[in-house]
Tab-separated table of C-alpha atoms in Angstrom:
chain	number	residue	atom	x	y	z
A	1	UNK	CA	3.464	-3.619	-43.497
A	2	UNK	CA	6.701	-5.069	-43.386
A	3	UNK	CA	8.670	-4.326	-40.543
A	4	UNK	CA	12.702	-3.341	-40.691
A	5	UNK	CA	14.686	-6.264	-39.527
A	6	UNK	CA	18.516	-6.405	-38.985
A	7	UNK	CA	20.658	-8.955	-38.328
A	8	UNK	CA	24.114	-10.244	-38.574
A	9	UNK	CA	26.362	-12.834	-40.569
A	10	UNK	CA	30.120	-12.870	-39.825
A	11	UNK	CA	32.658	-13.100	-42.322
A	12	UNK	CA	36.388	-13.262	-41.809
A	13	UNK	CA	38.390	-11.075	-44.018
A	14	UNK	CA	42.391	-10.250	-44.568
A	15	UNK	CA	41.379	-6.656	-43.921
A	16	UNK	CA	39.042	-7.117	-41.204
A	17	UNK	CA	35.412	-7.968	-40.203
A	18	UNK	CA	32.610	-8.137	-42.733
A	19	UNK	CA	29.526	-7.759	-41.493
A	20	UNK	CA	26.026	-8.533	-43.503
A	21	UNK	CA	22.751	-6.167	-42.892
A	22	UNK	CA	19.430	-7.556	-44.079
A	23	UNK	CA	16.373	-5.819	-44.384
A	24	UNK	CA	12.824	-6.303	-45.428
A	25	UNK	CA	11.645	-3.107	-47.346
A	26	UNK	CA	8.423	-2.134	-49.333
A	27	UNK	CA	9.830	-0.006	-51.933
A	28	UNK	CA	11.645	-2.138	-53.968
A	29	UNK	CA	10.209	-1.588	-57.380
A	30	UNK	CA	10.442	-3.719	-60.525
A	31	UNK	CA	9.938	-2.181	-64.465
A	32	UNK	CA	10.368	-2.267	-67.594
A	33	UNK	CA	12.583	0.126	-70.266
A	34	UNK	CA	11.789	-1.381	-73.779
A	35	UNK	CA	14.005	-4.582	-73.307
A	36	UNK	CA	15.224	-3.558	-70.482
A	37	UNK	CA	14.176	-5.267	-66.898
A	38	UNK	CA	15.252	-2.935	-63.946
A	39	UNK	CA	14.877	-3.182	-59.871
A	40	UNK	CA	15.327	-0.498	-57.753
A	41	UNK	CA	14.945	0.947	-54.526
A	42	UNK	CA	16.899	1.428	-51.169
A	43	UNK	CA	19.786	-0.864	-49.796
A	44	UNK	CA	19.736	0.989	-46.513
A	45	UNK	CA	18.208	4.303	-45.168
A	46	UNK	CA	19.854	6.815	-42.945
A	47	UNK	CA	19.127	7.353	-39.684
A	48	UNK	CA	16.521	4.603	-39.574
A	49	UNK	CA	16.591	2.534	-36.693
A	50	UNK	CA	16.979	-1.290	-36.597
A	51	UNK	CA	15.456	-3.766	-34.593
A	52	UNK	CA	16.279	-3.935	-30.682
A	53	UNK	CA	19.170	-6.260	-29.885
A	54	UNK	CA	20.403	-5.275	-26.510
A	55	UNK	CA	21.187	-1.956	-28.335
A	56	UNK	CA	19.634	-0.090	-31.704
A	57	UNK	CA	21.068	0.476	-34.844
A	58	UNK	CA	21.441	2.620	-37.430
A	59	UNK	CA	23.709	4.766	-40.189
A	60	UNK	CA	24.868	7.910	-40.896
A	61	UNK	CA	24.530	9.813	-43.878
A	62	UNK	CA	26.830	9.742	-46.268
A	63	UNK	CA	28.611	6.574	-44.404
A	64	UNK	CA	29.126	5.237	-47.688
A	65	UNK	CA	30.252	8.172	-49.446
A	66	UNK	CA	33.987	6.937	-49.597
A	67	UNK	CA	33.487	3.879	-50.291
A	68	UNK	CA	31.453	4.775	-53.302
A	69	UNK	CA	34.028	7.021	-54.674
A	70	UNK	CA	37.274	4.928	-54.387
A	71	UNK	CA	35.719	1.669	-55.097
A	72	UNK	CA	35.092	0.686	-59.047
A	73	UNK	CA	33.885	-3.042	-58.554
A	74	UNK	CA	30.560	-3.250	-56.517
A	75	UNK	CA	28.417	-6.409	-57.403
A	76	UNK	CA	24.748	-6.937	-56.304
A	77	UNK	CA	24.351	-10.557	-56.061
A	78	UNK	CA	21.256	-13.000	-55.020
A	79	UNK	CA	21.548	-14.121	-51.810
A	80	UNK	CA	25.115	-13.436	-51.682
A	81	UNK	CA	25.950	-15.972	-53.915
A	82	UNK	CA	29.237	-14.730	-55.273
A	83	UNK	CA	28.118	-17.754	-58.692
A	84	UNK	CA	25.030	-15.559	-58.917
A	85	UNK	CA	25.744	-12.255	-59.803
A	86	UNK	CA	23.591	-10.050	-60.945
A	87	UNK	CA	25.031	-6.836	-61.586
A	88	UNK	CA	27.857	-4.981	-61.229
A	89	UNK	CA	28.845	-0.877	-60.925
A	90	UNK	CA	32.247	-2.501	-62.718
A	91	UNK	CA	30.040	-3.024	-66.244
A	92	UNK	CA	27.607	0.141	-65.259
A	93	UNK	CA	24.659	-2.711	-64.900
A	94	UNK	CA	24.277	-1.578	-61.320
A	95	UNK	CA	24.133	2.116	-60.179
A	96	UNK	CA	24.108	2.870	-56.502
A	97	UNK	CA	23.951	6.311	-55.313
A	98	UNK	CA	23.553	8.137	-51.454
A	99	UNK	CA	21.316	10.393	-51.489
A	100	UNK	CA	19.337	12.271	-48.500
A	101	UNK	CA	17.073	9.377	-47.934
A	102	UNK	CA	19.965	6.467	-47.947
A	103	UNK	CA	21.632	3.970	-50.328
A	104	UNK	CA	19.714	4.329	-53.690
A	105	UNK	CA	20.194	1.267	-56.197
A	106	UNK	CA	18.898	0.929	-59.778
A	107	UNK	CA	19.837	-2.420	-61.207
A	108	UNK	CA	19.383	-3.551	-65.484
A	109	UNK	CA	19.068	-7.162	-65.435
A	110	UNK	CA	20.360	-8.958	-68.208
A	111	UNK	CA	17.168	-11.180	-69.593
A	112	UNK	CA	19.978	-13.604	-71.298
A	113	UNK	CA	20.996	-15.211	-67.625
A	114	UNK	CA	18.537	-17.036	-66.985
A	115	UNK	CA	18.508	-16.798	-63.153
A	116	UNK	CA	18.849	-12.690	-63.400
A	117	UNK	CA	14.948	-13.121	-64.863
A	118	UNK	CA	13.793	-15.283	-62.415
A	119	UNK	CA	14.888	-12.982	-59.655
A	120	UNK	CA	13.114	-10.138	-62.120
A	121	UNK	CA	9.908	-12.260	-61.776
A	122	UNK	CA	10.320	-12.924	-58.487
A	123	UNK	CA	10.738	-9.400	-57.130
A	124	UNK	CA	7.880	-8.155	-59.694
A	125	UNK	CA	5.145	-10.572	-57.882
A	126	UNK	CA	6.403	-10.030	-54.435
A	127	UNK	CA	8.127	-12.688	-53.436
A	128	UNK	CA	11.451	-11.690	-52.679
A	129	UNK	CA	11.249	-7.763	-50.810
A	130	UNK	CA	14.570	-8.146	-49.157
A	131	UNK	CA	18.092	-6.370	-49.604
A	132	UNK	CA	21.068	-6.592	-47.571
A	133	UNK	CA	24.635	-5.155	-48.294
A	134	UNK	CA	27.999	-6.511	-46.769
A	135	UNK	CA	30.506	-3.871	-45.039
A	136	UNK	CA	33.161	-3.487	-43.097
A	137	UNK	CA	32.689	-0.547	-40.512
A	138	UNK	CA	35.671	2.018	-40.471
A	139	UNK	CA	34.464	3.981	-37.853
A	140	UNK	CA	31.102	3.882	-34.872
A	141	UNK	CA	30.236	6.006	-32.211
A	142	UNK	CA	27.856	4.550	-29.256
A	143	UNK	CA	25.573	7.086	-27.537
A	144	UNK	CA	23.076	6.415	-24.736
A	145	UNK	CA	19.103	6.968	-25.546
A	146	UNK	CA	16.410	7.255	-22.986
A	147	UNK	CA	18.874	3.971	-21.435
A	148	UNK	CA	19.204	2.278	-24.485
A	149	UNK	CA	22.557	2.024	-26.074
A	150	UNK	CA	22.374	3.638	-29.534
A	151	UNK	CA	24.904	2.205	-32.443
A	152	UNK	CA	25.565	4.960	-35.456
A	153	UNK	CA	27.631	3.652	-38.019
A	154	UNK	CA	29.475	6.773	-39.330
A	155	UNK	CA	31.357	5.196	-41.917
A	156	UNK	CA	31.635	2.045	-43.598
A	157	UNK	CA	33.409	0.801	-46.756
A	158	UNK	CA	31.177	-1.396	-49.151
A	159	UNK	CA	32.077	-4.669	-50.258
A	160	UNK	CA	28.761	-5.999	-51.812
A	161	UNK	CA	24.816	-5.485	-52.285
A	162	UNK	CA	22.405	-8.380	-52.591
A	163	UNK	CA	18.549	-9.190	-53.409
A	164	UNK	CA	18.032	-11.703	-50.360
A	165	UNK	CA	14.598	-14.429	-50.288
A	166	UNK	CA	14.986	-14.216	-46.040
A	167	UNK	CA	16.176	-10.860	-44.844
A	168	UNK	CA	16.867	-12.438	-41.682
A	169	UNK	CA	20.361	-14.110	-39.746
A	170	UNK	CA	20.906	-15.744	-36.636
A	171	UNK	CA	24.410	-15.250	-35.904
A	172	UNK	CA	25.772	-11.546	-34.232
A	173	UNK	CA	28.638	-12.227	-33.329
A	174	UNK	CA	30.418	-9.489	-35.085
A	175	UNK	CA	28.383	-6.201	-34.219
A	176	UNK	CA	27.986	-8.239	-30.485
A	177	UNK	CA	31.637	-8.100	-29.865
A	178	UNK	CA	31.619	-4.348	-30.727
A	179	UNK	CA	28.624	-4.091	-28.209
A	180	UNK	CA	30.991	-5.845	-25.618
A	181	UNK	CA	33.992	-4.087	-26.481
A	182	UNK	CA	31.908	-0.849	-25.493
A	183	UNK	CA	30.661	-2.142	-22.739
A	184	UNK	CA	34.058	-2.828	-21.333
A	185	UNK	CA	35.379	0.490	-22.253
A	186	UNK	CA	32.652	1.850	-20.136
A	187	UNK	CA	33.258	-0.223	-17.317
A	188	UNK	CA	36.924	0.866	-16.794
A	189	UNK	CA	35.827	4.506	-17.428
A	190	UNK	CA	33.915	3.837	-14.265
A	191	UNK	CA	36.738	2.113	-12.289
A	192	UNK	CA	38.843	4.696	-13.141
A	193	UNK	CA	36.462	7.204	-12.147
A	194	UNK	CA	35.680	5.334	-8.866
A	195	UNK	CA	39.655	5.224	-8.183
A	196	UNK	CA	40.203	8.910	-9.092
A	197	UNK	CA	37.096	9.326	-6.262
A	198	UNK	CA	38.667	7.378	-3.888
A	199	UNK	CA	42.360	9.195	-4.160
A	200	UNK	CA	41.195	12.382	-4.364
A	201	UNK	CA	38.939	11.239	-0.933
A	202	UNK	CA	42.163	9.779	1.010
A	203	UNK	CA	44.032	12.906	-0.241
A	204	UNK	CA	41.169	15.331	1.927
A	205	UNK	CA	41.201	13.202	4.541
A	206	UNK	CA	45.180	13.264	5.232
């Protein structure tokens, strides 16, 4: 079995944040359509939870919905290599699509690049079983779980997919800074709380 792992790689962008989510799956599938050399499978899954780091993770249905709609230039790349590029929704080579289960992708691989087969061959023996997808998250919500601090993604606008050889990073800083920024939001929801206590105390007692 291979288990769901998430991590993080940050990206500074002009419109924000970019954030990277790998995971290791076991349904990407490879085949063949007369000439034709597809992958498919799921980016992401809904309401499938990541890996515990300090909190859990996971996203909505639909959270890519928008993005899906307004957006006519998606590429899939290996190892987000923007020189390696793979497919595109752009030329109709790539085809993503949310359904109930989560981010469904069907990619034609163009034998002629040479690199585009490789990854083919690499994904039909096994050797590569990881996908990730780069976002930037429009809007979160942050619940509490059995005292474990719960992460939804509810939306999230979709810059890139990607067949990745290690579905794993080492650097969070981007979701870890939202994970703070709750954390202090929570913590002067409780000073204010404790203040409001104390007035409303000193009020009773004059």
């Amino acid at each position: 079995m291979c288990p769901i792992r998430t991590h993080f790689k940050e990206v500074i962008n002009m419109n924000g944040e970019k954030e990277i989510r790998n995971i290791c799956i076991e349904a990407l599938e490879t085949r063949e359509d007369g000439e034709e050399f597809i992958i498919e499978g799921y980016i992401n899954k809904y309401n499938t939870r990541s890996k515990f780091m300090g909190f859990y993770e996971e996203v909505s249905p639909g959270a890519f919905n928008n993005s899906l709609e307004q957006k006519s230039f998606i590429p899939i790349l290996f190892n987000h290599d923007s020189s390696k590029i793979l497919g595109s929704t752009r030329s109709g080579s790539l085809k993503l699509e949310s359904d109930s289960i989560g981010l469904k992708y069907e990619l034609r691989i163009n034998p002629k690049v040479s690199y585009a087969k490789d990854v083919y061959e690499l994904c039909r023996n096994g050797d590569i079983n990881g996908c990730s997808f780069g976002f930037r998250c429009i809007d979160d919500k942050w619940s509490k779980e059995d005292d474990f601090l719960i992460r939804t993604i509810k939306e999230a606008e979709l810059y890139e997919v990607t067949i990745a050889t290690f579905p794993a990073y080492e650097d969070t800083n981007v979701s870890c800074r939202s994970y703070e920024n709750f954390k202090n939001q929570e913590s002067i929801k409780e000073k204010l709380e404790l203040t409001k206590r104390k007035i409303q105390l000193e009020l009773e007692l004059s």
